[in-house]
């Protein structure tokens, strides 16, 4: 037998033995009926569920899985067979990790890793992955002989936006080496045991179930999805034992190439298992193997600039200066101007720079753009990007928009030399990069002088915000001649297509009708195509011939009929990255709306994750529909079923967030005051009978509506 297959089988057999023993011990200790589950997932033990369709719910379900695991280990001299043994190791790792959760609670609470990754986090990664904002997923495993090497590799991935999962002692090596970690920073420590690598594997596997509509038990479909749609790869550091090799074989079976830093000589498998002993080549080789291309933006600023820094939080103690609307006037504005009024790359600073010794500053950020294809509607689309771009600067934190802004600059960024002019450079370069199809010239003015900034805010910015709001409010589905498709998510959900209208934004919450319009203008052959409003078939449900035709084309025939305003009749499909899901609540005859962040139970008897698993992957599931937060207050929300009057329950945080707009809609449509006072939340009840009683007490309008079904 070759050294490689020998090692794989050795590792797989060892894991099989360990797993069998651990399962038997657990059953002896807790009994076969003891329930077992990973936290916050609707996919049971995801690897086992996806590969075999078996739903592990109790310890008693596990011995059969161990049987399947063992059957995958044939000990035959054949690389394909050996890779199957690698899958067996993955199953074993899943069971061993699952057993850590047998007593409830968080077994990783006192670990430096996070362990199991809940479903909602995977859903939240949908959009950044499809936009290429996260260009790939790295799994870094082991302990580097020289800690500085792994630190350098991980920082390199981070600067490229690659999502990096760490397993083993490299976690401490990276922490000591100053790598900033956390989900938002895209470097995620999983755990120390090799088995914890399964927690990134199940992310890929659940992506296939959530976005890809791969059916549980369809192992070939699963492997095809992970290979072709999940741009992941593995780097190991340090010596590798049989268990690591067999886990690596599992990764290869899923289509994830493995790069090791020891010389495997003739045991290398080109494209799947390769040796790179020079760590300065690791990143390059890994990206090549997965064909990941990194868009780099060269910026003339003294700090790093990368999407990975978007989630960085700067606390007061680390802060050098602050621009905060609570203390000083602030405003952010993009204005369209005539070509003759804009001098390209002109940067003007009015007021003091941040090295003057003061701590608090005003800041008006005023960007004037001109271009033959520029439209006033794109001003807000560009302006909203300020938030991301400022956050991409390492050591800068930005929140808010328009005249309500807070920007912090860290001591470290200041010491590195960051000054006010760098903010202008970032805006200039990024606008010319991303909006070059519509912006030909761009000039930036930054005002830190408080009196001047206040004057700008009140005389220039506020009137413009108000005019835009008036335009948005007057923009209805009736007032435009076209809607747009969005198929960005097809790289993960090949059968999904969003239809974006003025009153219904994309379900991810990130694509409004104006965004779709701008995307189409910037990239005419891109993901957003116009749908001209033609062939109205049914006004109540929002059924159009042209919409059906475009959706059928965009989904390659997977979806042929779709309505814009119904959750029961041919509802719009969901990819998986929706901000909220609505579902019917039969007892009250209403609908509940649940946001991704809510972890608790709902009156439908399901959590967000369980509700979310009812739909997705481009499938239409009447009664369940994913949508954006903003859609809740839309006059078109489930309007075919009676509109927002159907909403009976929402998590409190979501309800508070949308209350103002939702109440306004209820007032305008039905003359109801303070509608949200009649909508229950988890502090009222999560029981459907109690909910009905409460709604009756409140006189909720749903009780007067026709039965839903
Ligand atoms: Fe994906 Fe729809 Fe959002 Fe487009 S609008 S990014 S298809 S969820
Ligand atoms: Zn999506």
XYZ file of C-alpha atoms and ligand atoms in Angstrom:
718
model
C 0.000 0.000 0.000
C 1.258 3.520 -0.684
C 2.394 5.642 2.211
C -0.495 7.996 1.593
C -3.373 5.517 1.555
C -1.724 3.754 4.466
C -1.797 6.953 6.490
C -5.386 7.751 5.498
C -6.688 4.340 6.513
C -4.620 4.410 9.671
C -6.215 7.716 10.653
C -9.732 6.713 9.625
C -9.575 3.458 11.540
C -8.261 5.256 14.594
C -11.079 7.806 14.453
C -13.645 5.041 13.857
C -12.441 3.257 16.975
C -12.489 6.414 19.049
C -15.954 7.308 17.813
C -17.427 3.908 18.501
C -15.980 3.911 21.999
C -17.207 7.421 22.719
C -20.727 6.631 21.496
C -20.911 3.491 23.610
C -19.627 5.343 26.673
C -22.137 8.143 26.180
C -25.039 5.718 25.814
C -23.893 3.844 28.933
C -23.752 7.115 30.845
C -26.859 8.961 29.584
C -29.033 6.274 27.979
C -29.955 5.877 24.323
C -32.937 8.220 24.635
C -30.817 11.190 25.645
C -31.409 13.995 23.162
C -28.426 15.421 21.366
C -28.080 18.405 19.058
C -25.696 21.071 17.900
C -26.854 24.573 18.892
C -29.037 26.661 16.607
C -29.239 24.487 13.531
C -32.100 22.925 11.640
C -29.794 20.342 10.053
C -29.171 17.932 12.935
C -25.654 16.461 12.561
C -25.141 18.230 9.221
C -22.576 15.904 7.647
C -24.574 12.812 8.480
C -27.865 14.464 7.528
C -26.613 15.767 4.188
C -24.782 12.589 3.229
C -27.356 10.023 4.352
C -30.596 11.831 5.164
C -30.489 10.466 8.734
C -31.678 12.925 11.396
C -29.630 12.383 14.527
C -31.783 13.407 17.478
C -30.758 11.063 20.288
C -27.698 9.115 21.318
C -29.543 6.003 20.196
C -29.386 7.256 16.602
C -25.604 7.215 16.624
C -24.602 3.523 16.547
C -26.162 3.162 13.081
C -24.118 6.166 11.952
C -20.974 4.540 13.291
C -21.929 1.537 11.158
C -22.141 3.728 8.051
C -18.846 5.337 8.970
C -17.107 1.968 9.210
C -18.568 0.827 5.893
C -16.838 3.783 4.236
C -13.450 2.426 5.293
C -12.660 -0.353 2.836
C -8.894 -0.437 3.426
C -8.511 -0.995 -0.331
C -5.482 0.288 -2.201
C -7.277 2.898 -4.270
C -7.173 6.637 -3.850
C -10.920 7.063 -4.447
C -11.683 4.509 -1.753
C -9.171 6.166 0.543
C -10.912 9.521 0.069
C -14.159 7.861 1.159
C -12.322 6.824 4.288
C -11.557 10.533 4.685
C -15.300 11.187 4.663
C -15.603 8.561 7.373
C -13.181 10.607 9.437
C -15.399 13.641 8.902
C -18.417 11.686 10.143
C -16.416 10.494 13.130
C -15.255 14.010 13.901
C -18.832 15.237 13.720
C -19.972 12.614 16.188
C -17.063 13.232 18.574
C -17.709 16.974 18.470
C -21.462 16.456 18.779
C -20.939 14.431 21.936
C -19.276 17.470 23.506
C -22.699 19.121 23.399
C -24.518 16.249 25.097
C -24.930 18.060 28.399
C -26.255 21.224 26.793
C -24.531 24.532 27.377
C -21.505 25.618 25.411
C -18.589 23.192 25.662
C -16.460 25.840 23.973
C -17.213 28.513 26.568
C -13.773 28.192 28.147
C -11.921 27.399 24.931
C -10.235 29.859 22.651
C -12.303 28.505 19.752
C -15.995 28.916 18.963
C -16.885 25.342 18.021
C -20.114 24.840 16.097
C -21.147 27.676 13.768
C -24.924 28.341 13.993
C -27.113 28.454 10.850
C -27.867 32.206 10.992
C -24.161 33.018 10.670
C -23.935 30.917 7.518
C -26.940 32.728 6.094
C -25.345 36.070 6.869
C -22.289 35.065 4.847
C -24.335 34.560 1.682
C -24.101 38.069 0.274
C -20.406 38.754 0.974
C -19.558 35.417 -0.600
C -21.564 35.994 -3.772
C -20.315 39.527 -4.256
C -16.742 38.311 -3.929
C -16.364 40.461 -0.851
C -15.236 37.212 0.770
C -13.318 35.641 -2.110
C -12.569 32.333 -0.437
C -12.436 30.252 2.735
C -9.149 29.065 4.253
C -8.771 26.401 6.908
C -5.448 26.751 8.734
C -4.590 23.795 10.912
C -1.737 22.760 13.171
C 1.235 24.448 14.773
C 3.851 26.284 12.771
C 7.454 25.526 13.540
C 8.058 29.223 13.378
C 5.018 31.122 14.696
C 5.786 34.181 12.600
C 5.112 32.139 9.447
C 1.540 31.244 10.268
C 0.890 34.776 11.519
C 2.053 36.153 8.213
C -0.053 33.741 6.182
C -3.200 34.441 8.208
C -2.706 38.205 8.068
C -2.249 37.922 4.325
C -5.559 36.048 3.998
C -7.208 38.623 6.228
C -5.983 41.502 4.111
C -7.408 39.742 1.063
C -10.806 39.275 2.687
C -10.453 35.481 2.815
C -12.474 33.955 5.635
C -9.968 32.004 7.707
C -10.768 29.276 10.222
C -8.049 28.219 12.669
C -7.681 24.804 14.253
C -5.023 23.800 16.773
C -2.101 25.634 18.348
C -1.938 28.082 15.460
C -4.762 29.859 17.328
C -2.412 30.916 20.148
C 0.406 31.535 17.696
C -1.812 33.944 15.765
C -3.187 35.597 18.901
C 0.316 36.207 20.221
C 1.368 37.438 16.808
C -1.231 40.205 16.930
C -3.824 38.752 14.534
C -7.184 40.334 15.323
C -9.810 37.618 15.482
C -13.561 37.365 15.365
C -16.304 36.624 12.900
C -16.399 40.227 11.687
C -12.650 40.238 11.239
C -12.862 37.042 9.218
C -10.383 35.095 11.308
C -12.250 32.526 13.352
C -10.637 30.182 15.856
C -12.602 26.908 15.875
C -10.907 24.777 18.538
C -7.820 22.826 19.515
C -8.825 19.245 18.798
C -8.330 18.214 15.179
C -11.965 17.124 15.219
C -13.064 20.760 15.547
C -12.210 21.171 11.867
C -15.614 19.595 11.245
C -17.186 22.915 12.261
C -15.971 24.542 9.072
C -16.781 21.441 7.033
C -20.405 21.608 8.163
C -20.511 25.269 7.104
C -19.812 24.141 3.541
C -22.220 21.242 3.864
C -25.040 23.388 5.216
C -24.399 25.901 2.422
C -25.325 23.099 0.017
C -28.559 22.439 1.940
C -29.420 26.093 2.598
C -28.521 27.730 -0.684
C -28.070 24.860 -3.105
C -31.292 22.935 -2.486
C -29.216 19.758 -2.327
C -31.502 17.089 -0.902
C -30.377 15.212 2.224
C -29.030 11.803 1.225
C -27.803 12.967 -2.175
C -24.109 12.457 -1.454
C -23.031 12.928 -5.079
C -24.980 16.198 -5.300
C -23.426 17.331 -2.042
C -19.868 16.630 -3.154
C -20.532 18.317 -6.480
C -21.819 21.427 -4.693
C -18.944 21.752 -2.227
C -16.387 21.140 -4.947
C -17.772 23.620 -7.427
C -19.403 26.285 -5.302
C -17.538 26.523 -2.017
C -14.123 28.107 -2.677
C -12.416 26.525 0.331
C -8.947 25.061 0.834
C -6.789 23.772 3.679
C -3.287 24.697 4.869
C -1.594 22.516 7.455
C 1.360 23.672 9.516
C 3.850 21.381 11.182
C 4.074 17.625 11.362
C 0.982 15.713 10.282
C -0.169 12.475 11.816
C -2.473 9.839 10.372
C -5.613 11.521 11.739
C -4.740 14.837 10.129
C -4.021 13.074 6.848
C -7.325 11.244 6.894
C -9.165 14.472 7.747
C -7.314 16.019 4.819
C -8.566 13.168 2.632
C -12.082 14.111 3.700
C -11.413 17.702 2.653
C -10.137 16.486 -0.713
C -13.247 14.349 -1.157
C -15.293 17.520 -0.668
C -13.193 19.217 -3.332
C -11.001 21.302 -1.026
C -7.307 21.138 -1.906
C -4.825 20.656 0.929
C -1.455 22.393 1.072
C 0.983 20.979 3.626
C 4.291 22.502 4.700
C 6.253 19.269 4.786
C 7.730 17.533 1.770
C 5.438 14.721 0.657
C 7.583 13.918 -2.363
C 5.902 11.459 -4.671
C 2.897 11.186 -2.382
C 1.621 14.525 -3.611
C -1.608 14.488 -5.595
C -1.448 17.386 -8.044
C -4.297 19.827 -7.552
C -5.505 18.107 -4.400
C -2.607 17.517 -2.022
C 0.527 19.537 -2.516
C 3.623 20.411 -0.540
C 4.727 24.005 -0.205
C 7.626 24.180 2.220
C 8.389 27.853 1.645
C 5.700 29.702 3.608
C 6.047 32.811 1.515
C 4.486 30.754 -1.313
C 1.642 29.192 0.699
C -0.972 31.857 0.030
C -0.221 32.165 -3.654
C -0.300 28.396 -4.210
C -3.508 27.958 -2.210
C -5.339 30.665 -4.142
C -4.123 29.220 -7.433
C -5.367 25.757 -6.548
C -8.855 27.166 -6.006
C -8.562 29.672 -8.825
C -9.355 32.533 -6.431
C -8.567 35.932 -7.855
C -8.112 38.843 -5.501
C -9.103 42.322 -6.561
C -6.523 44.580 -5.021
C -6.899 48.265 -4.580
C -3.721 50.227 -4.190
C -4.416 53.138 -1.900
C -1.924 55.839 -0.977
C -2.721 55.670 2.744
C -0.545 54.620 5.686
C -2.863 51.888 7.052
C -4.177 48.637 5.593
C -7.395 48.782 3.602
C -9.450 45.586 3.451
C -12.995 44.362 3.865
C -11.760 42.222 6.737
C -11.448 45.346 8.890
C -15.071 46.316 8.388
C -16.159 44.810 11.680
C -13.346 46.261 13.767
C -14.516 48.000 16.913
C -12.551 50.898 18.359
C -13.130 51.456 22.035
C -12.764 54.770 23.793
C -9.451 53.771 25.336
C -7.940 53.020 21.915
C -9.319 56.127 20.303
C -7.264 59.098 19.179
C -9.990 61.312 17.721
C -13.708 61.169 17.081
C -16.117 62.763 14.648
C -19.518 62.361 16.257
C -22.826 63.971 15.390
C -23.788 63.873 19.070
C -21.042 66.392 19.800
C -20.307 68.179 16.543
C -22.028 68.764 13.218
C -21.514 65.988 10.677
C -22.857 65.229 7.210
C -22.081 62.929 4.302
C -23.202 63.913 0.869
C -22.651 62.974 -2.749
C -23.928 65.482 -5.272
C -24.123 65.219 -8.998
C -22.673 68.222 -10.792
C -22.031 69.387 -14.335
C -18.775 68.303 -15.906
C -17.520 71.881 -15.866
C -18.096 72.225 -12.114
C -15.859 69.340 -11.026
C -12.091 69.227 -11.066
C -10.980 65.602 -11.035
C -9.075 64.453 -7.930
C -9.233 67.884 -6.318
C -9.125 67.500 -2.547
C -9.994 70.380 -0.252
C -9.708 70.413 3.530
C -11.530 73.175 5.384
C -10.530 73.339 9.043
C -7.905 71.704 11.243
C -6.324 68.334 10.662
C -6.531 65.640 13.339
C -2.942 66.226 14.485
C -3.815 69.616 15.995
C -4.094 68.091 19.466
C -7.871 68.164 19.803
C -9.957 65.054 20.310
C -13.398 65.917 18.939
C -14.066 67.183 15.470
C -16.887 68.103 13.155
C -16.865 66.461 9.741
C -18.749 67.231 6.588
C -17.799 64.823 3.810
C -18.809 66.366 0.528
C -18.214 64.534 -2.726
C -19.086 66.113 -6.056
C -19.222 63.823 -9.066
C -19.859 64.351 -12.746
C -20.275 61.935 -15.604
C -22.108 61.570 -18.860
C -24.074 58.594 -17.519
C -24.439 59.847 -13.947
C -27.989 60.192 -12.583
C -29.185 61.912 -9.388
C -30.615 58.545 -8.260
C -27.100 57.150 -7.970
C -26.000 59.785 -5.453
C -27.401 57.842 -2.517
C -26.073 54.546 -3.877
C -22.526 55.936 -3.876
C -23.010 57.749 -0.585
C -24.054 54.590 1.223
C -20.704 53.016 0.340
C -18.824 55.552 2.506
C -19.695 53.428 5.488
C -17.944 50.326 4.148
C -14.981 52.169 2.685
C -14.185 54.089 5.861
C -14.508 50.882 7.848
C -12.122 49.075 5.517
C -9.316 51.321 6.808
C -7.549 49.489 9.609
C -8.040 51.518 12.752
C -11.098 53.443 11.564
C -14.638 52.737 12.696
C -17.651 54.280 10.988
C -21.320 54.015 11.921
C -24.417 55.821 10.703
C -25.062 57.854 7.595
C -26.156 61.260 6.370
C -26.117 63.770 9.270
C -25.986 61.065 11.973
C -22.452 59.746 11.922
C -19.779 58.529 14.297
C -16.223 57.976 13.096
C -13.382 56.927 15.367
C -9.679 56.820 14.552
C -7.510 54.535 16.695
C -4.248 55.541 18.322
C -2.475 52.935 16.208
C -3.854 54.300 12.936
C -2.948 57.828 13.990
C 0.563 56.745 14.948
C 0.895 55.062 11.563
C 0.329 58.498 10.080
C -3.358 58.479 9.138
C -4.660 62.035 8.611
C -7.815 63.659 7.327
C -6.607 63.789 3.740
C -6.417 59.989 3.645
C -10.185 59.811 4.037
C -10.547 61.892 0.885
C -8.085 59.696 -1.003
C -10.026 56.587 -0.048
C -13.263 58.082 -1.324
C -11.711 59.283 -4.538
C -9.993 56.000 -5.403
C -12.948 53.814 -4.466
C -15.519 55.886 -6.322
C -13.397 55.926 -9.443
C -12.897 52.156 -9.085
C -16.395 51.005 -8.412
C -18.448 53.635 -10.196
C -16.263 54.291 -13.208
C -19.156 53.470 -15.534
C -21.064 56.534 -14.353
C -18.494 58.826 -12.705
C -15.959 60.526 -14.951
C -14.757 63.146 -12.499
C -14.804 63.392 -8.728
C -13.697 65.985 -6.188
C -13.750 65.690 -2.417
C -14.148 68.377 0.240
C -13.746 67.596 3.933
C -14.862 70.200 6.439
C -13.690 69.870 10.035
C -14.429 73.458 10.978
C -17.553 73.190 13.133
C -19.265 76.367 11.944
C -18.584 75.635 8.288
C -19.681 72.011 8.696
C -22.942 73.103 10.342
C -23.578 75.552 7.550
C -22.940 72.863 4.951
C -25.168 70.397 6.748
C -28.083 72.803 7.100
C -27.896 74.593 3.782
C -26.663 71.945 1.362
C -27.038 68.465 2.810
C -30.371 68.540 4.648
C -32.382 69.973 1.741
C -30.902 67.278 -0.502
C -31.731 64.466 1.959
C -35.273 65.761 2.180
C -35.672 65.943 -1.567
C -34.413 62.367 -1.884
C -36.798 61.148 0.799
C -39.699 62.773 -1.007
C -38.676 61.053 -4.195
C -38.334 57.670 -2.467
C -41.720 58.049 -0.806
C -43.345 58.862 -4.111
C -41.660 55.927 -5.783
C -44.094 53.030 -5.861
C -44.363 49.890 -7.927
C -47.055 51.709 -9.895
C -44.900 54.758 -10.595
C -42.098 52.982 -12.453
C -42.051 51.224 -15.810
C -39.678 48.440 -14.831
C -38.567 46.148 -12.054
C -35.210 44.373 -11.872
C -34.010 40.826 -11.462
C -31.101 40.109 -9.162
C -29.286 36.811 -9.605
C -26.154 37.585 -7.621
C -26.921 34.729 -5.256
C -26.963 32.186 -8.060
C -23.357 31.294 -7.441
C -24.670 29.620 -4.296
C -28.351 29.190 -5.059
C -28.404 28.383 -8.767
C -32.189 28.283 -9.006
C -32.871 31.570 -7.241
C -33.835 34.948 -8.652
C -35.005 37.992 -6.697
C -37.433 40.420 -8.313
C -36.655 43.857 -6.941
C -39.311 46.573 -7.066
C -39.467 50.038 -5.498
C -41.685 48.677 -2.734
C -39.925 45.353 -2.348
C -36.177 45.273 -1.889
C -34.088 42.130 -2.321
C -34.485 39.636 0.480
C -30.895 40.130 1.633
C -31.808 43.722 2.478
C -28.818 44.981 0.518
C -30.372 45.607 -2.898
C -33.038 48.277 -3.301
C -34.669 49.123 -6.597
C -32.277 52.058 -6.940
C -29.318 49.787 -6.235
C -30.520 47.341 -8.862
C -30.982 50.174 -11.311
C -27.467 51.446 -10.626
C -26.024 47.920 -10.871
C -27.653 47.531 -14.256
C -26.269 50.852 -15.405
C -22.764 50.023 -14.147
C -22.778 46.523 -15.568
C -25.391 46.124 -18.326
C -24.790 42.392 -18.679
C -24.564 41.877 -14.919
C -26.816 40.333 -12.301
C -29.598 42.948 -12.448
C -31.670 43.020 -15.610
C -34.714 45.198 -16.219
C -38.150 43.601 -16.317
C -40.537 45.874 -18.158
C -43.955 45.844 -16.577
C -45.947 44.116 -19.275
C -48.797 41.631 -19.361
C -50.477 42.199 -16.013
C -52.268 38.931 -15.203
C -53.480 39.614 -11.689
C -53.230 42.864 -9.846
C -54.039 41.464 -6.391
C -51.124 39.040 -6.260
C -48.827 41.049 -8.536
C -48.613 38.562 -11.379
C -47.053 39.709 -14.659
C -46.280 37.835 -17.864
C -42.984 39.684 -18.194
C -41.950 38.848 -14.640
C -42.697 35.146 -15.157
C -40.775 35.159 -18.387
C -37.705 36.868 -16.950
C -37.665 34.703 -13.828
C -38.026 31.528 -15.896
C -35.107 32.653 -18.034
C -32.998 33.715 -15.076
C -33.567 30.423 -13.263
C -33.146 28.298 -16.394
C -36.710 27.114 -16.098
C -36.570 26.182 -12.425
C -39.229 28.759 -11.499
C -41.935 29.630 -14.002
C -44.589 31.476 -12.048
C -43.946 34.022 -9.398
C -46.039 36.700 -7.721
C -44.754 39.886 -6.176
C -47.265 40.292 -3.356
C -48.417 36.889 -2.168
C -46.884 34.523 0.328
C -49.348 31.747 -0.538
C -49.661 31.785 -4.317
C -46.381 31.253 -6.173
C -44.392 33.297 -3.664
C -41.012 34.658 -4.578
C -38.198 32.182 -4.029
C -35.524 32.476 -1.366
C -31.836 31.808 -1.701
C -30.967 31.507 1.962
C -29.441 34.824 2.944
C -32.742 36.531 3.806
C -32.801 38.972 6.712
C -36.223 37.808 7.862
C -38.662 35.034 7.212
C -42.423 35.243 7.423
C -44.583 32.217 7.910
C -48.243 31.621 8.503
C -49.446 31.082 12.067
C -52.597 28.980 11.565
C -54.143 29.384 15.016
C -54.481 33.156 14.732
C -54.843 33.103 10.963
C -51.966 35.546 10.775
C -48.292 35.590 9.903
C -45.237 35.855 12.088
C -42.064 37.586 10.967
C -38.724 36.496 12.443
C -35.296 38.019 11.928
C -32.059 36.110 11.595
C -30.616 37.453 14.830
C -33.467 36.116 16.985
C -32.444 32.886 18.680
C -35.566 32.013 20.640
C -38.777 30.106 19.978
C -41.729 31.473 17.990
C -45.467 30.786 18.198
C -45.100 28.644 15.070
C -43.208 26.165 17.268
C -40.023 26.727 15.304
C -36.903 28.862 15.674
C -35.675 31.155 12.927
C -33.301 28.425 11.765
C -36.087 25.852 11.591
C -38.435 28.229 9.797
C -35.667 29.205 7.433
C -34.991 25.584 6.566
C -38.583 25.331 5.239
C -37.580 27.421 2.269
C -34.460 28.441 0.411
C -32.325 27.141 -2.417
C -34.599 28.820 -4.932
C -37.615 26.735 -3.936
C -41.123 28.149 -3.599
C -42.737 27.109 -0.335
C -46.230 28.607 -0.070
C -46.720 29.969 3.422
C -43.040 30.693 4.044
C -41.037 33.436 2.437
C -37.716 35.125 3.008
C -37.558 38.911 2.767
C -35.666 42.031 3.781
C -36.302 43.951 7.017
C -37.458 46.971 5.106
C -40.171 45.032 3.323
C -42.124 44.663 6.575
C -43.413 48.238 6.481
C -44.114 48.106 2.748
C -47.653 48.611 1.546
C -47.012 45.583 -0.616
C -46.116 43.210 2.230
C -48.327 40.140 1.682
C -50.867 42.528 0.221
C -52.608 39.647 -1.564
C -53.402 38.169 1.851
C -54.507 41.374 3.511
C -51.139 43.070 3.965
C -49.498 44.026 7.220
C -52.763 43.475 9.107
C -51.768 39.805 9.033
C -48.676 40.371 11.162
C -49.364 38.985 14.631
C -45.933 38.378 16.109
C -42.339 39.575 15.733
C -39.276 39.417 17.981
C -39.173 42.585 20.072
C -35.933 43.892 18.625
C -37.308 43.633 15.094
C -40.641 45.155 16.085
C -38.965 48.136 17.743
C -36.738 48.608 14.742
C -39.565 48.755 12.204
C -42.253 50.249 14.482
C -42.156 53.799 13.238
C -42.455 52.898 9.587
C -44.864 50.025 10.156
C -47.189 52.196 12.220
C -47.129 54.844 9.544
C -48.139 52.295 6.908
C -50.929 50.914 9.114
C -52.201 54.433 9.670
C -52.178 55.256 5.993
C -53.688 51.999 4.745
C -56.194 51.150 7.457
C -56.373 54.164 9.758
C -54.967 52.075 12.619
C -52.984 54.025 15.255
C -49.949 52.405 16.918
C -50.455 49.112 15.145
C -47.336 47.563 16.706
C -49.003 47.742 20.138
C -51.245 44.969 18.812
C -48.367 42.850 17.518
C -47.071 40.363 20.087
C -43.435 39.503 20.743
C -41.473 37.030 22.862
C -42.045 39.097 25.994
C -45.795 38.554 25.501
C -45.775 34.891 24.505
C -44.343 32.269 22.204
C -47.358 30.004 22.626
C -49.948 30.016 19.838
C -53.015 29.654 22.081
C -51.870 32.409 24.408
C -51.107 34.485 21.354
C -54.680 34.141 20.097
C -56.071 35.202 23.484
C -53.764 38.198 23.590
C -54.673 39.266 20.039
C -58.368 38.978 20.932
C -57.826 41.181 23.979
C -56.059 43.764 21.825
C -58.646 43.629 19.052
C -56.045 42.787 16.423
C -57.451 43.339 12.895
C -56.385 39.851 11.750
C -59.374 38.437 13.618
C -61.690 40.124 11.158
C -59.934 38.860 8.036
C -60.877 35.897 5.885
C -59.224 32.561 6.696
C -55.815 32.260 5.073
C -56.407 28.731 3.877
Fe -29.045 37.771 -3.521
Fe -31.536 38.657 -3.949
Fe -29.842 40.113 -2.515
Fe -29.530 39.827 -5.147
S -31.225 40.851 -4.094
S -27.914 39.734 -3.563
S -30.181 37.710 -5.449
S -30.647 38.093 -2.007
Zn -28.885 35.307 -1.239
